Amino acid sequence: STVKLFTTGFARSVLGGSARRPTRVVGEGELDLVTGEWIGPWALELNGDPTLERAQGSGPTLYDLALQLASSGVRRLTGPLEVRSADGPANAIYPTAWSARHRGRLFAPLVGPLTVHENIVWLTVRPGAKAGQRARLVETAPSGIVSMVTVTARTVSGRRSRLSLQRRRDGGWIVGGTIGSRAAPRRLTTVVSDPKRVLDAVWASALTRAGIEWKRSAYIGARPTGGPRILAEVASPPLDSLASEINRRSLNLGAELLLQWAGGRQGASERLTEHVREVIGTDGRVHLVDGSGLSSDDRATPSAFVSYLARFPGTAAGHNFPQLLPANGTGTLRRLNSGFPGEGVVRAKTGTLGQVSTVVGYLGRPEGVLIVTLMYN
């Protein structure tokens, strides 16, 4: 995961620290001012914002888009859900650089412009009022996917719970097993296999909450003249904010989206490798195949990291670069928070794979800043 450090610098160099990723409703046609119906085709444009529909309300939502539509006078949409992206197919796939053994694990979801709630779901259930009753679904993230969840779990006496999560044929989930009548609410988490189905459910819920009727039948009529225009738009936090969170949480999905955003969907890892070599010198030994460091085919020497950390802050895009790395006491450095070296003195990125453990970053000292690279293989 120390590769995320390189990806952060690359994205900042290409895009700038204030760049944002938009999510839009686009349409061709016009609004009937009497009925509030949008006359013409429309689509959702998703561009890989890793914070879209993030839980706890800390990112933009589809409900925000729906409210914008409602405030502009839209009361009815007609047509099936069409999903677009500004720079290629609006899809989400499993990266070829990642090992197949990681497929389905929470740290390795599908990656692409079609990203909703980091392409994972949370389902929180609690026991029924008494033993024998069905468990209750009390929360979903993203919100609006209740129709995709079937709860068959039963309440039993006691505190112990044995819950299971299985896929429905239509892409939804079945919560089975048992939950104790005195048990606390339990959260089940899984990766999404069909992000478009999740998007469809969340968008339908958002429109309903905003007071907009959605008729899914195909739009019938002559195609309007003129090109598409933006009907509603939300945006991600600035790139620097995204990068800070991605590094703090070591979010693989976020790092891959940053890489695609900066380098495109084809050949981005080669462009990332070239960026690193330009910063550290052409003799630097580094070869990268992804932006997250999850692939075991990534290669970098300790000296490559030291050179990058020393030189990149001196480039035009490197101002305050250390501040984009987690401080000790936070994120993956949360245990390094007492005694020496003192809270916030370290800015570093950790990385762990099978048989590999690394930490790369800056150590503030009274006599100056030390660059540290520890790599165990």
mmCIF file of C-alpha atoms in Angstrom:
data_model
loop_
_atom_site.group_PDB
_atom_site.id
_atom_site.type_symbol
_atom_site.label_atom_id
_atom_site.label_comp_id
_atom_site.label_asym_id
_atom_site.label_seq_id
_atom_site.Cartn_x
_atom_site.Cartn_y
_atom_site.Cartn_z
ATOM 1 C CA SER A 1 0.000 0.000 0.000
ATOM 2 C CA THR A 2 2.995 2.324 0.081
ATOM 3 C CA VAL A 3 2.419 2.558 -3.693
ATOM 4 C CA LYS A 4 -0.505 4.860 -2.835
ATOM 5 C CA LEU A 5 2.115 7.452 -1.970
ATOM 6 C CA PHE A 6 3.279 7.444 -5.606
ATOM 7 C CA THR A 7 -0.310 7.512 -6.882
ATOM 8 C CA THR A 8 -1.074 10.545 -4.729
ATOM 9 C CA GLY A 9 1.882 12.439 -6.159
ATOM 10 C CA PHE A 10 1.047 11.438 -9.731
ATOM 11 C CA ALA A 11 -2.594 12.519 -9.449
ATOM 12 C CA ARG A 12 -1.595 15.801 -7.862
ATOM 13 C CA SER A 13 0.920 16.460 -10.636
ATOM 14 C CA VAL A 14 -1.615 15.836 -13.399
ATOM 15 C CA LEU A 15 -4.772 17.289 -11.880
ATOM 16 C CA GLY A 16 -3.815 19.638 -9.063
ATOM 17 C CA GLY A 17 -4.856 19.402 -5.440
ATOM 18 C CA SER A 18 -8.156 21.246 -5.914
ATOM 19 C CA ALA A 19 -9.573 19.031 -8.707
ATOM 20 C CA ARG A 20 -12.998 17.475 -8.128
ATOM 21 C CA ARG A 21 -14.881 14.569 -9.696
ATOM 22 C CA PRO A 22 -18.471 15.374 -10.837
ATOM 23 C CA THR A 23 -21.629 13.271 -10.775
ATOM 24 C CA ARG A 24 -24.432 14.591 -12.978
ATOM 25 C CA VAL A 25 -27.872 14.209 -14.418
ATOM 26 C CA VAL A 26 -27.682 15.075 -18.117
ATOM 27 C CA GLY A 27 -30.605 15.378 -20.516
ATOM 28 C CA GLU A 28 -31.713 16.333 -23.984
ATOM 29 C CA GLY A 29 -35.037 18.107 -24.376
ATOM 30 C CA GLU A 30 -37.024 20.538 -22.298
ATOM 31 C CA LEU A 31 -39.161 20.810 -19.203
ATOM 32 C CA ASP A 32 -42.939 20.987 -19.532
ATOM 33 C CA LEU A 33 -43.625 23.907 -17.204
ATOM 34 C CA VAL A 34 -47.251 22.863 -16.713
ATOM 35 C CA THR A 35 -46.830 19.199 -15.776
ATOM 36 C CA GLY A 36 -43.220 19.267 -14.583
ATOM 37 C CA GLU A 37 -42.352 16.406 -16.936
ATOM 38 C CA TRP A 38 -38.933 16.284 -18.553
ATOM 39 C CA ILE A 39 -39.603 15.801 -22.262
ATOM 40 C CA GLY A 40 -36.675 13.891 -23.737
ATOM 41 C CA PRO A 41 -34.007 11.330 -22.820
ATOM 42 C CA TRP A 42 -31.850 11.697 -19.723
ATOM 43 C CA ALA A 43 -29.035 9.808 -18.018
ATOM 44 C CA LEU A 44 -26.911 9.640 -14.895
ATOM 45 C CA GLU A 45 -23.261 10.468 -15.490
ATOM 46 C CA LEU A 46 -20.948 8.792 -12.962
ATOM 47 C CA ASN A 47 -17.219 9.468 -13.017
ATOM 48 C CA GLY A 48 -15.743 7.396 -10.227
ATOM 49 C CA ASP A 49 -16.206 9.621 -7.182
ATOM 50 C CA PRO A 50 -15.155 7.345 -4.288
ATOM 51 C CA THR A 51 -17.213 9.442 -1.852
ATOM 52 C CA LEU A 52 -20.544 9.143 -3.696
ATOM 53 C CA GLU A 53 -23.199 7.845 -1.256
ATOM 54 C CA ARG A 54 -20.559 7.370 1.418
ATOM 55 C CA ALA A 55 -22.132 6.506 4.778
ATOM 56 C CA GLN A 56 -22.617 9.057 7.560
ATOM 57 C CA GLY A 57 -23.407 11.765 4.993
ATOM 58 C CA SER A 58 -19.762 12.679 4.372
ATOM 59 C CA GLY A 59 -19.988 12.680 0.572
ATOM 60 C CA PRO A 60 -22.379 13.777 -2.198
ATOM 61 C CA THR A 61 -25.527 11.717 -2.683
ATOM 62 C CA LEU A 62 -27.984 10.892 -5.420
ATOM 63 C CA TYR A 63 -30.624 12.512 -3.227
ATOM 64 C CA ASP A 64 -28.692 15.781 -3.636
ATOM 65 C CA LEU A 65 -29.067 15.386 -7.408
ATOM 66 C CA ALA A 66 -32.766 14.591 -7.096
ATOM 67 C CA LEU A 67 -33.353 17.662 -4.944
ATOM 68 C CA GLN A 68 -31.679 19.828 -7.576
ATOM 69 C CA LEU A 69 -33.989 18.391 -10.221
ATOM 70 C CA ALA A 70 -37.009 19.037 -8.022
ATOM 71 C CA SER A 71 -35.935 22.614 -7.305
ATOM 72 C CA SER A 72 -35.681 23.261 -11.066
ATOM 73 C CA GLY A 73 -39.298 22.172 -11.505
ATOM 74 C CA VAL A 74 -38.886 18.535 -12.573
ATOM 75 C CA ARG A 75 -41.734 16.382 -11.257
ATOM 76 C CA ARG A 76 -41.626 13.436 -13.652
ATOM 77 C CA LEU A 77 -38.954 11.478 -15.533
ATOM 78 C CA THR A 78 -39.644 8.905 -18.225
ATOM 79 C CA GLY A 79 -37.289 6.212 -19.458
ATOM 80 C CA PRO A 80 -35.105 3.385 -18.155
ATOM 81 C CA LEU A 81 -31.935 4.200 -16.247
ATOM 82 C CA GLU A 82 -29.072 5.036 -18.589
ATOM 83 C CA VAL A 83 -25.642 5.380 -17.029
ATOM 84 C CA ARG A 84 -22.793 7.263 -18.705
ATOM 85 C CA SER A 85 -19.261 8.323 -17.943
ATOM 86 C CA ALA A 86 -17.351 11.286 -19.331
ATOM 87 C CA ASP A 87 -14.316 9.193 -20.320
ATOM 88 C CA GLY A 88 -15.479 5.749 -21.430
ATOM 89 C CA PRO A 89 -17.876 2.970 -20.447
ATOM 90 C CA ALA A 90 -19.761 3.535 -17.207
ATOM 91 C CA ASN A 91 -18.741 0.238 -15.663
ATOM 92 C CA ALA A 92 -16.951 -1.278 -12.680
ATOM 93 C CA ILE A 93 -14.645 -4.273 -13.112
ATOM 94 C CA TYR A 94 -12.189 -6.315 -11.095
ATOM 95 C CA PRO A 95 -8.675 -5.063 -11.937
ATOM 96 C CA THR A 96 -6.631 -7.594 -13.926
ATOM 97 C CA ALA A 97 -3.541 -6.673 -11.894
ATOM 98 C CA TRP A 98 -5.122 -7.982 -8.688
ATOM 99 C CA SER A 99 -4.895 -11.622 -7.684
ATOM 100 C CA ALA A 100 -8.055 -13.665 -8.212
ATOM 101 C CA ARG A 101 -7.832 -14.852 -4.607
ATOM 102 C CA HIS A 102 -8.817 -11.360 -3.417
ATOM 103 C CA ARG A 103 -12.037 -11.274 -5.443
ATOM 104 C CA GLY A 104 -15.054 -10.772 -3.209
ATOM 105 C CA ARG A 105 -13.071 -9.424 -0.253
ATOM 106 C CA LEU A 106 -13.950 -6.037 1.201
ATOM 107 C CA PHE A 107 -10.589 -4.476 0.379
ATOM 108 C CA ALA A 108 -10.888 -5.489 -3.284
ATOM 109 C CA PRO A 109 -14.271 -4.356 -4.675
ATOM 110 C CA LEU A 110 -15.057 -3.678 -8.323
ATOM 111 C CA VAL A 111 -13.398 -0.516 -9.636
ATOM 112 C CA GLY A 112 -14.637 1.983 -12.213
ATOM 113 C CA PRO A 113 -16.720 5.091 -12.852
ATOM 114 C CA LEU A 114 -19.809 3.242 -11.607
ATOM 115 C CA THR A 115 -19.001 3.512 -7.913
ATOM 116 C CA VAL A 116 -21.681 3.817 -5.234
ATOM 117 C CA HIS A 117 -20.773 3.595 -1.545
ATOM 118 C CA GLU A 118 -17.332 2.258 -2.502
ATOM 119 C CA ASN A 119 -19.147 -0.670 -4.181
ATOM 120 C CA ILE A 120 -19.812 -2.351 -0.861
ATOM 121 C CA VAL A 121 -23.000 -2.527 1.223
ATOM 122 C CA TRP A 122 -23.720 -2.494 4.945
ATOM 123 C CA LEU A 123 -26.837 -4.179 6.304
ATOM 124 C CA THR A 124 -27.661 -3.694 9.978
ATOM 125 C CA VAL A 125 -30.218 -5.976 11.646
ATOM 126 C CA ARG A 126 -31.554 -6.183 15.173
ATOM 127 C CA PRO A 127 -33.665 -8.816 16.932
ATOM 128 C CA GLY A 128 -37.440 -8.838 16.849
ATOM 129 C CA ALA A 129 -39.488 -7.965 19.908
ATOM 130 C CA LYS A 130 -39.443 -11.561 21.133
ATOM 131 C CA ALA A 131 -38.118 -15.007 20.286
ATOM 132 C CA GLY A 132 -39.610 -16.527 17.165
ATOM 133 C CA GLN A 133 -40.105 -13.247 15.371
ATOM 134 C CA ARG A 134 -38.224 -12.256 12.250
ATOM 135 C CA ALA A 135 -35.176 -10.028 12.700
ATOM 136 C CA ARG A 136 -35.558 -6.405 11.620
ATOM 137 C CA LEU A 137 -33.529 -4.549 9.024
ATOM 138 C CA VAL A 138 -32.796 -1.174 10.630
ATOM 139 C CA GLU A 139 -30.181 0.368 8.335
ATOM 140 C CA THR A 140 -28.654 -0.011 4.901
ATOM 141 C CA ALA A 141 -25.718 1.768 3.354
ATOM 142 C CA PRO A 142 -26.155 3.050 0.803
ATOM 143 C CA SER A 143 -29.657 4.058 1.780
ATOM 144 C CA GLY A 144 -32.495 3.107 -0.512
ATOM 145 C CA ILE A 145 -31.633 -0.563 -1.110
ATOM 146 C CA VAL A 146 -34.243 -2.070 1.211
ATOM 147 C CA SER A 147 -35.989 -3.630 -1.799
ATOM 148 C CA MET A 148 -32.806 -5.583 -2.519
ATOM 149 C CA VAL A 149 -32.727 -7.219 0.928
ATOM 150 C CA THR A 150 -34.750 -10.170 2.194
ATOM 151 C CA VAL A 151 -34.537 -10.957 5.911
ATOM 152 C CA THR A 152 -35.292 -14.546 6.893
ATOM 153 C CA ALA A 153 -33.254 -14.518 10.122
ATOM 154 C CA ARG A 154 -35.208 -15.423 13.254
ATOM 155 C CA THR A 155 -34.958 -14.127 16.790
ATOM 156 C CA VAL A 156 -33.893 -16.643 19.427
ATOM 157 C CA SER A 157 -33.453 -16.298 23.173
ATOM 158 C CA GLY A 158 -30.126 -15.145 24.575
ATOM 159 C CA ARG A 159 -27.345 -12.937 23.277
ATOM 160 C CA ARG A 160 -25.676 -15.151 20.695
ATOM 161 C CA SER A 161 -26.169 -14.557 16.985
ATOM 162 C CA ARG A 162 -25.366 -16.632 13.942
ATOM 163 C CA LEU A 163 -26.240 -14.538 10.930
ATOM 164 C CA SER A 164 -25.405 -15.287 7.309
ATOM 165 C CA LEU A 165 -25.501 -13.297 4.087
ATOM 166 C CA GLN A 166 -26.328 -14.913 0.761
ATOM 167 C CA ARG A 167 -26.899 -13.469 -2.702
ATOM 168 C CA ARG A 168 -30.297 -13.408 -4.327
ATOM 169 C CA ARG A 169 -30.531 -14.287 -7.995
ATOM 170 C CA ASP A 170 -31.443 -10.710 -8.876
ATOM 171 C CA GLY A 171 -28.266 -9.319 -7.282
ATOM 172 C CA GLY A 172 -29.770 -8.592 -3.864
ATOM 173 C CA TRP A 173 -29.092 -10.301 -0.550
ATOM 174 C CA ILE A 174 -30.731 -12.679 1.938
ATOM 175 C CA VAL A 175 -29.981 -12.250 5.636
ATOM 176 C CA GLY A 176 -30.443 -15.643 7.247
ATOM 177 C CA GLY A 177 -29.622 -17.419 10.483
ATOM 178 C CA THR A 178 -30.486 -16.360 14.015
ATOM 179 C CA ILE A 179 -29.990 -13.347 16.290
ATOM 180 C CA GLY A 180 -30.336 -13.334 20.065
ATOM 181 C CA SER A 181 -33.229 -11.408 21.565
ATOM 182 C CA ARG A 182 -30.757 -9.564 23.831
ATOM 183 C CA ALA A 183 -28.091 -9.104 21.153
ATOM 184 C CA ALA A 184 -26.960 -5.681 19.998
ATOM 185 C CA PRO A 185 -27.628 -4.716 16.362
ATOM 186 C CA ARG A 186 -25.316 -6.589 14.002
ATOM 187 C CA ARG A 187 -23.817 -5.200 10.794
ATOM 188 C CA LEU A 188 -23.143 -7.437 7.807
ATOM 189 C CA THR A 189 -20.888 -6.149 5.044
ATOM 190 C CA THR A 190 -20.233 -7.470 1.551
ATOM 191 C CA VAL A 191 -18.956 -6.366 -1.834
ATOM 192 C CA VAL A 192 -21.368 -5.549 -4.653
ATOM 193 C CA SER A 193 -21.402 -7.824 -7.699
ATOM 194 C CA ASP A 194 -23.739 -5.637 -9.780
ATOM 195 C CA PRO A 195 -23.236 -1.921 -9.001
ATOM 196 C CA LYS A 196 -25.825 -0.840 -11.566
ATOM 197 C CA ARG A 197 -28.604 -2.642 -9.684
ATOM 198 C CA VAL A 198 -27.558 -0.855 -6.514
ATOM 199 C CA LEU A 199 -27.451 2.460 -8.383
ATOM 200 C CA ASP A 200 -30.932 1.828 -9.776
ATOM 201 C CA ALA A 201 -32.382 1.167 -6.314
ATOM 202 C CA VAL A 202 -30.695 4.159 -4.684
ATOM 203 C CA TRP A 203 -31.710 6.505 -7.520
ATOM 204 C CA ALA A 204 -35.329 5.332 -7.390
ATOM 205 C CA SER A 205 -35.432 5.947 -3.636
ATOM 206 C CA ALA A 206 -33.816 9.381 -4.042
ATOM 207 C CA LEU A 207 -36.362 10.454 -6.653
ATOM 208 C CA THR A 208 -39.271 9.305 -4.491
ATOM 209 C CA ARG A 209 -37.954 11.216 -1.482
ATOM 210 C CA ALA A 210 -37.568 14.337 -3.648
ATOM 211 C CA GLY A 211 -41.158 14.058 -4.905
ATOM 212 C CA ILE A 212 -40.283 13.048 -8.482
ATOM 213 C CA GLU A 213 -42.221 10.319 -10.282
ATOM 214 C CA TRP A 214 -40.125 7.947 -12.370
ATOM 215 C CA LYS A 215 -41.851 6.063 -15.184
ATOM 216 C CA ARG A 216 -39.388 3.436 -16.422
ATOM 217 C CA SER A 217 -41.108 2.837 -19.750
ATOM 218 C CA ALA A 218 -39.035 3.842 -22.774
ATOM 219 C CA TYR A 219 -39.196 7.454 -23.914
ATOM 220 C CA ILE A 220 -41.315 7.757 -27.069
ATOM 221 C CA GLY A 221 -40.964 10.758 -29.307
ATOM 222 C CA ALA A 222 -38.663 12.557 -31.681
ATOM 223 C CA ARG A 223 -35.138 13.055 -30.377
ATOM 224 C CA PRO A 224 -34.741 16.667 -29.311
ATOM 225 C CA THR A 225 -32.430 18.916 -31.260
ATOM 226 C CA GLY A 226 -29.213 20.100 -29.643
ATOM 227 C CA GLY A 227 -26.827 18.202 -27.438
ATOM 228 C CA PRO A 228 -27.199 17.087 -23.823
ATOM 229 C CA ARG A 229 -27.004 19.608 -21.027
ATOM 230 C CA ILE A 230 -26.415 19.313 -17.321
ATOM 231 C CA LEU A 231 -29.652 19.209 -15.316
ATOM 232 C CA ALA A 232 -28.085 18.635 -11.894
ATOM 233 C CA GLU A 233 -24.556 18.182 -10.589
ATOM 234 C CA VAL A 234 -22.680 17.335 -7.392
ATOM 235 C CA ALA A 235 -18.941 17.016 -6.938
ATOM 236 C CA SER A 236 -16.451 15.128 -4.838
ATOM 237 C CA PRO A 237 -14.292 16.821 -2.211
ATOM 238 C CA PRO A 238 -11.015 18.255 -3.588
ATOM 239 C CA LEU A 239 -8.328 15.809 -4.655
ATOM 240 C CA ASP A 240 -6.133 16.621 -1.650
ATOM 241 C CA SER A 241 -9.010 15.749 0.695
ATOM 242 C CA LEU A 242 -9.665 12.510 -1.201
ATOM 243 C CA ALA A 243 -5.985 11.565 -1.179
ATOM 244 C CA SER A 244 -5.668 12.206 2.558
ATOM 245 C CA GLU A 245 -8.573 9.883 3.317
ATOM 246 C CA ILE A 246 -7.434 7.241 0.831
ATOM 247 C CA ASN A 247 -4.005 7.151 2.450
ATOM 248 C CA ARG A 248 -5.378 7.255 6.003
ATOM 249 C CA ARG A 249 -7.752 4.350 5.372
ATOM 250 C CA SER A 250 -5.470 2.658 2.827
ATOM 251 C CA LEU A 251 -8.475 2.497 0.504
ATOM 252 C CA ASN A 252 -7.584 0.401 -2.537
ATOM 253 C CA LEU A 253 -10.667 1.407 -4.507
ATOM 254 C CA GLY A 254 -9.919 5.085 -3.975
ATOM 255 C CA ALA A 255 -6.304 4.752 -5.093
ATOM 256 C CA GLU A 256 -7.315 2.952 -8.290
ATOM 257 C CA LEU A 257 -9.908 5.639 -9.047
ATOM 258 C CA LEU A 258 -7.293 8.359 -8.506
ATOM 259 C CA LEU A 259 -5.016 6.539 -10.935
ATOM 260 C CA GLN A 260 -7.756 6.255 -13.586
ATOM 261 C CA TRP A 261 -8.708 9.887 -13.075
ATOM 262 C CA ALA A 262 -5.137 11.071 -13.646
ATOM 263 C CA GLY A 263 -3.831 8.489 -16.110
ATOM 264 C CA GLY A 264 -6.862 7.170 -17.974
ATOM 265 C CA ARG A 265 -8.157 3.625 -18.010
ATOM 266 C CA GLN A 266 -5.561 2.224 -20.408
ATOM 267 C CA GLY A 267 -1.849 2.407 -19.661
ATOM 268 C CA ALA A 268 -2.280 4.358 -16.423
ATOM 269 C CA SER A 269 0.163 2.201 -14.437
ATOM 270 C CA GLU A 270 2.844 2.781 -17.082
ATOM 271 C CA ARG A 271 2.285 6.529 -16.791
ATOM 272 C CA LEU A 272 2.512 6.244 -13.010
ATOM 273 C CA THR A 273 5.809 4.356 -13.265
ATOM 274 C CA GLU A 274 7.179 6.961 -15.659
ATOM 275 C CA HIS A 275 6.142 9.762 -13.289
ATOM 276 C CA VAL A 276 8.036 8.147 -10.417
ATOM 277 C CA ARG A 277 11.127 7.635 -12.574
ATOM 278 C CA GLU A 278 11.047 11.257 -13.684
ATOM 279 C CA VAL A 279 11.043 12.390 -10.064
ATOM 280 C CA ILE A 280 13.714 10.017 -8.736
ATOM 281 C CA GLY A 281 15.846 9.688 -11.890
ATOM 282 C CA THR A 282 15.732 7.240 -14.754
ATOM 283 C CA ASP A 283 17.957 4.767 -12.914
ATOM 284 C CA GLY A 284 15.407 4.361 -10.139
ATOM 285 C CA ARG A 285 14.260 0.778 -9.818
ATOM 286 C CA VAL A 286 10.474 0.846 -9.823
ATOM 287 C CA HIS A 287 7.801 -0.998 -11.814
ATOM 288 C CA LEU A 288 4.127 -0.506 -10.952
ATOM 289 C CA VAL A 289 1.101 -2.357 -12.313
ATOM 290 C CA ASP A 290 -1.647 -0.721 -10.230
ATOM 291 C CA GLY A 291 -2.268 2.380 -8.143
ATOM 292 C CA SER A 292 -3.089 0.759 -4.824
ATOM 293 C CA GLY A 293 -0.164 -1.598 -4.262
ATOM 294 C CA LEU A 294 -2.464 -4.597 -3.868
ATOM 295 C CA SER A 295 -0.771 -6.472 -6.704
ATOM 296 C CA SER A 296 2.191 -8.657 -5.798
ATOM 297 C CA ASP A 297 3.733 -7.665 -9.146
ATOM 298 C CA ASP A 298 4.512 -4.127 -7.975
ATOM 299 C CA ARG A 299 8.240 -3.540 -7.526
ATOM 300 C CA ALA A 300 10.063 -0.672 -5.806
ATOM 301 C CA THR A 301 13.325 -0.432 -3.900
ATOM 302 C CA PRO A 302 13.752 1.373 -0.569
ATOM 303 C CA SER A 303 16.012 3.883 -2.302
ATOM 304 C CA ALA A 304 13.247 4.671 -4.815
ATOM 305 C CA PHE A 305 10.901 5.623 -1.980
ATOM 306 C CA VAL A 306 13.603 7.679 -0.234
ATOM 307 C CA SER A 307 14.389 9.583 -3.434
ATOM 308 C CA TYR A 308 10.717 10.250 -4.162
ATOM 309 C CA LEU A 309 9.972 11.482 -0.646
ATOM 310 C CA ALA A 310 13.027 13.755 -0.777
ATOM 311 C CA ARG A 311 12.460 15.197 -4.241
ATOM 312 C CA PHE A 312 8.725 15.344 -4.896
ATOM 313 C CA PRO A 313 7.973 18.047 -2.278
ATOM 314 C CA GLY A 314 10.332 20.296 -4.224
ATOM 315 C CA THR A 315 8.339 20.022 -7.448
ATOM 316 C CA ALA A 316 5.538 22.365 -8.491
ATOM 317 C CA ALA A 317 2.906 19.810 -7.421
ATOM 318 C CA GLY A 318 4.661 18.716 -4.226
ATOM 319 C CA HIS A 319 3.867 21.618 -1.881
ATOM 320 C CA ASN A 320 2.824 20.266 1.545
ATOM 321 C CA PHE A 321 2.933 16.710 0.183
ATOM 322 C CA PRO A 322 3.766 15.153 3.597
ATOM 323 C CA GLN A 323 0.433 16.465 4.931
ATOM 324 C CA LEU A 324 -1.383 14.065 2.582
ATOM 325 C CA LEU A 325 0.063 11.082 4.455
ATOM 326 C CA PRO A 326 -1.458 9.781 7.712
ATOM 327 C CA ALA A 327 -0.123 11.206 10.962
ATOM 328 C CA ASN A 328 0.825 8.842 13.731
ATOM 329 C CA GLY A 329 -2.180 8.231 15.936
ATOM 330 C CA THR A 330 -4.550 8.123 12.937
ATOM 331 C CA GLY A 331 -5.584 5.553 10.341
ATOM 332 C CA THR A 332 -3.126 2.725 9.861
ATOM 333 C CA LEU A 333 -0.718 4.529 12.259
ATOM 334 C CA ARG A 334 -3.286 4.737 15.057
ATOM 335 C CA ARG A 335 -1.230 2.528 17.403
ATOM 336 C CA LEU A 336 1.773 4.831 17.123
ATOM 337 C CA ASN A 337 0.148 7.474 19.307
ATOM 338 C CA SER A 338 1.792 7.552 22.722
ATOM 339 C CA GLY A 339 5.251 8.161 24.123
ATOM 340 C CA PHE A 340 8.034 8.503 21.569
ATOM 341 C CA PRO A 341 7.902 9.974 18.965
ATOM 342 C CA GLY A 342 4.942 12.122 20.035
ATOM 343 C CA GLU A 343 1.551 12.515 18.358
ATOM 344 C CA GLY A 344 1.605 13.894 14.822
ATOM 345 C CA VAL A 345 5.406 13.792 14.510
ATOM 346 C CA VAL A 346 5.324 11.023 11.889
ATOM 347 C CA ARG A 347 3.714 11.330 8.449
ATOM 348 C CA ALA A 348 3.921 7.923 6.805
ATOM 349 C CA LYS A 349 2.209 5.198 4.809
ATOM 350 C CA THR A 350 2.183 1.549 5.777
ATOM 351 C CA GLY A 351 1.844 -1.421 3.452
ATOM 352 C CA THR A 352 1.218 -5.102 4.063
ATOM 353 C CA LEU A 353 0.949 -8.141 1.793
ATOM 354 C CA GLY A 354 1.665 -11.809 2.460
ATOM 355 C CA GLN A 355 5.285 -11.946 3.682
ATOM 356 C CA VAL A 356 5.723 -8.196 3.112
ATOM 357 C CA SER A 357 5.535 -5.374 5.663
ATOM 358 C CA THR A 358 6.581 -1.782 4.959
ATOM 359 C CA VAL A 359 6.388 1.750 6.304
ATOM 360 C CA VAL A 360 7.549 4.777 4.328
ATOM 361 C CA GLY A 361 7.418 8.428 5.332
ATOM 362 C CA TYR A 362 8.747 11.385 7.292
ATOM 363 C CA LEU A 363 9.902 11.602 10.915
ATOM 364 C CA GLY A 364 10.119 15.099 12.407
ATOM 365 C CA ARG A 365 13.048 15.671 14.741
ATOM 366 C CA PRO A 366 14.423 18.822 16.422
ATOM 367 C CA GLU A 367 17.441 18.672 14.142
ATOM 368 C CA GLY A 368 15.363 18.243 10.980
ATOM 369 C CA VAL A 369 13.138 15.838 9.103
ATOM 370 C CA LEU A 370 14.285 12.282 8.523
ATOM 371 C CA ILE A 371 13.034 10.179 5.629
ATOM 372 C CA VAL A 372 12.375 6.626 6.689
ATOM 373 C CA THR A 373 11.864 3.524 4.558
ATOM 374 C CA LEU A 374 11.442 0.207 6.360
ATOM 375 C CA MET A 375 10.732 -2.767 4.106
ATOM 376 C CA TYR A 376 10.548 -6.375 5.229
ATOM 377 C CA ASN A 377 10.210 -9.120 2.597
#
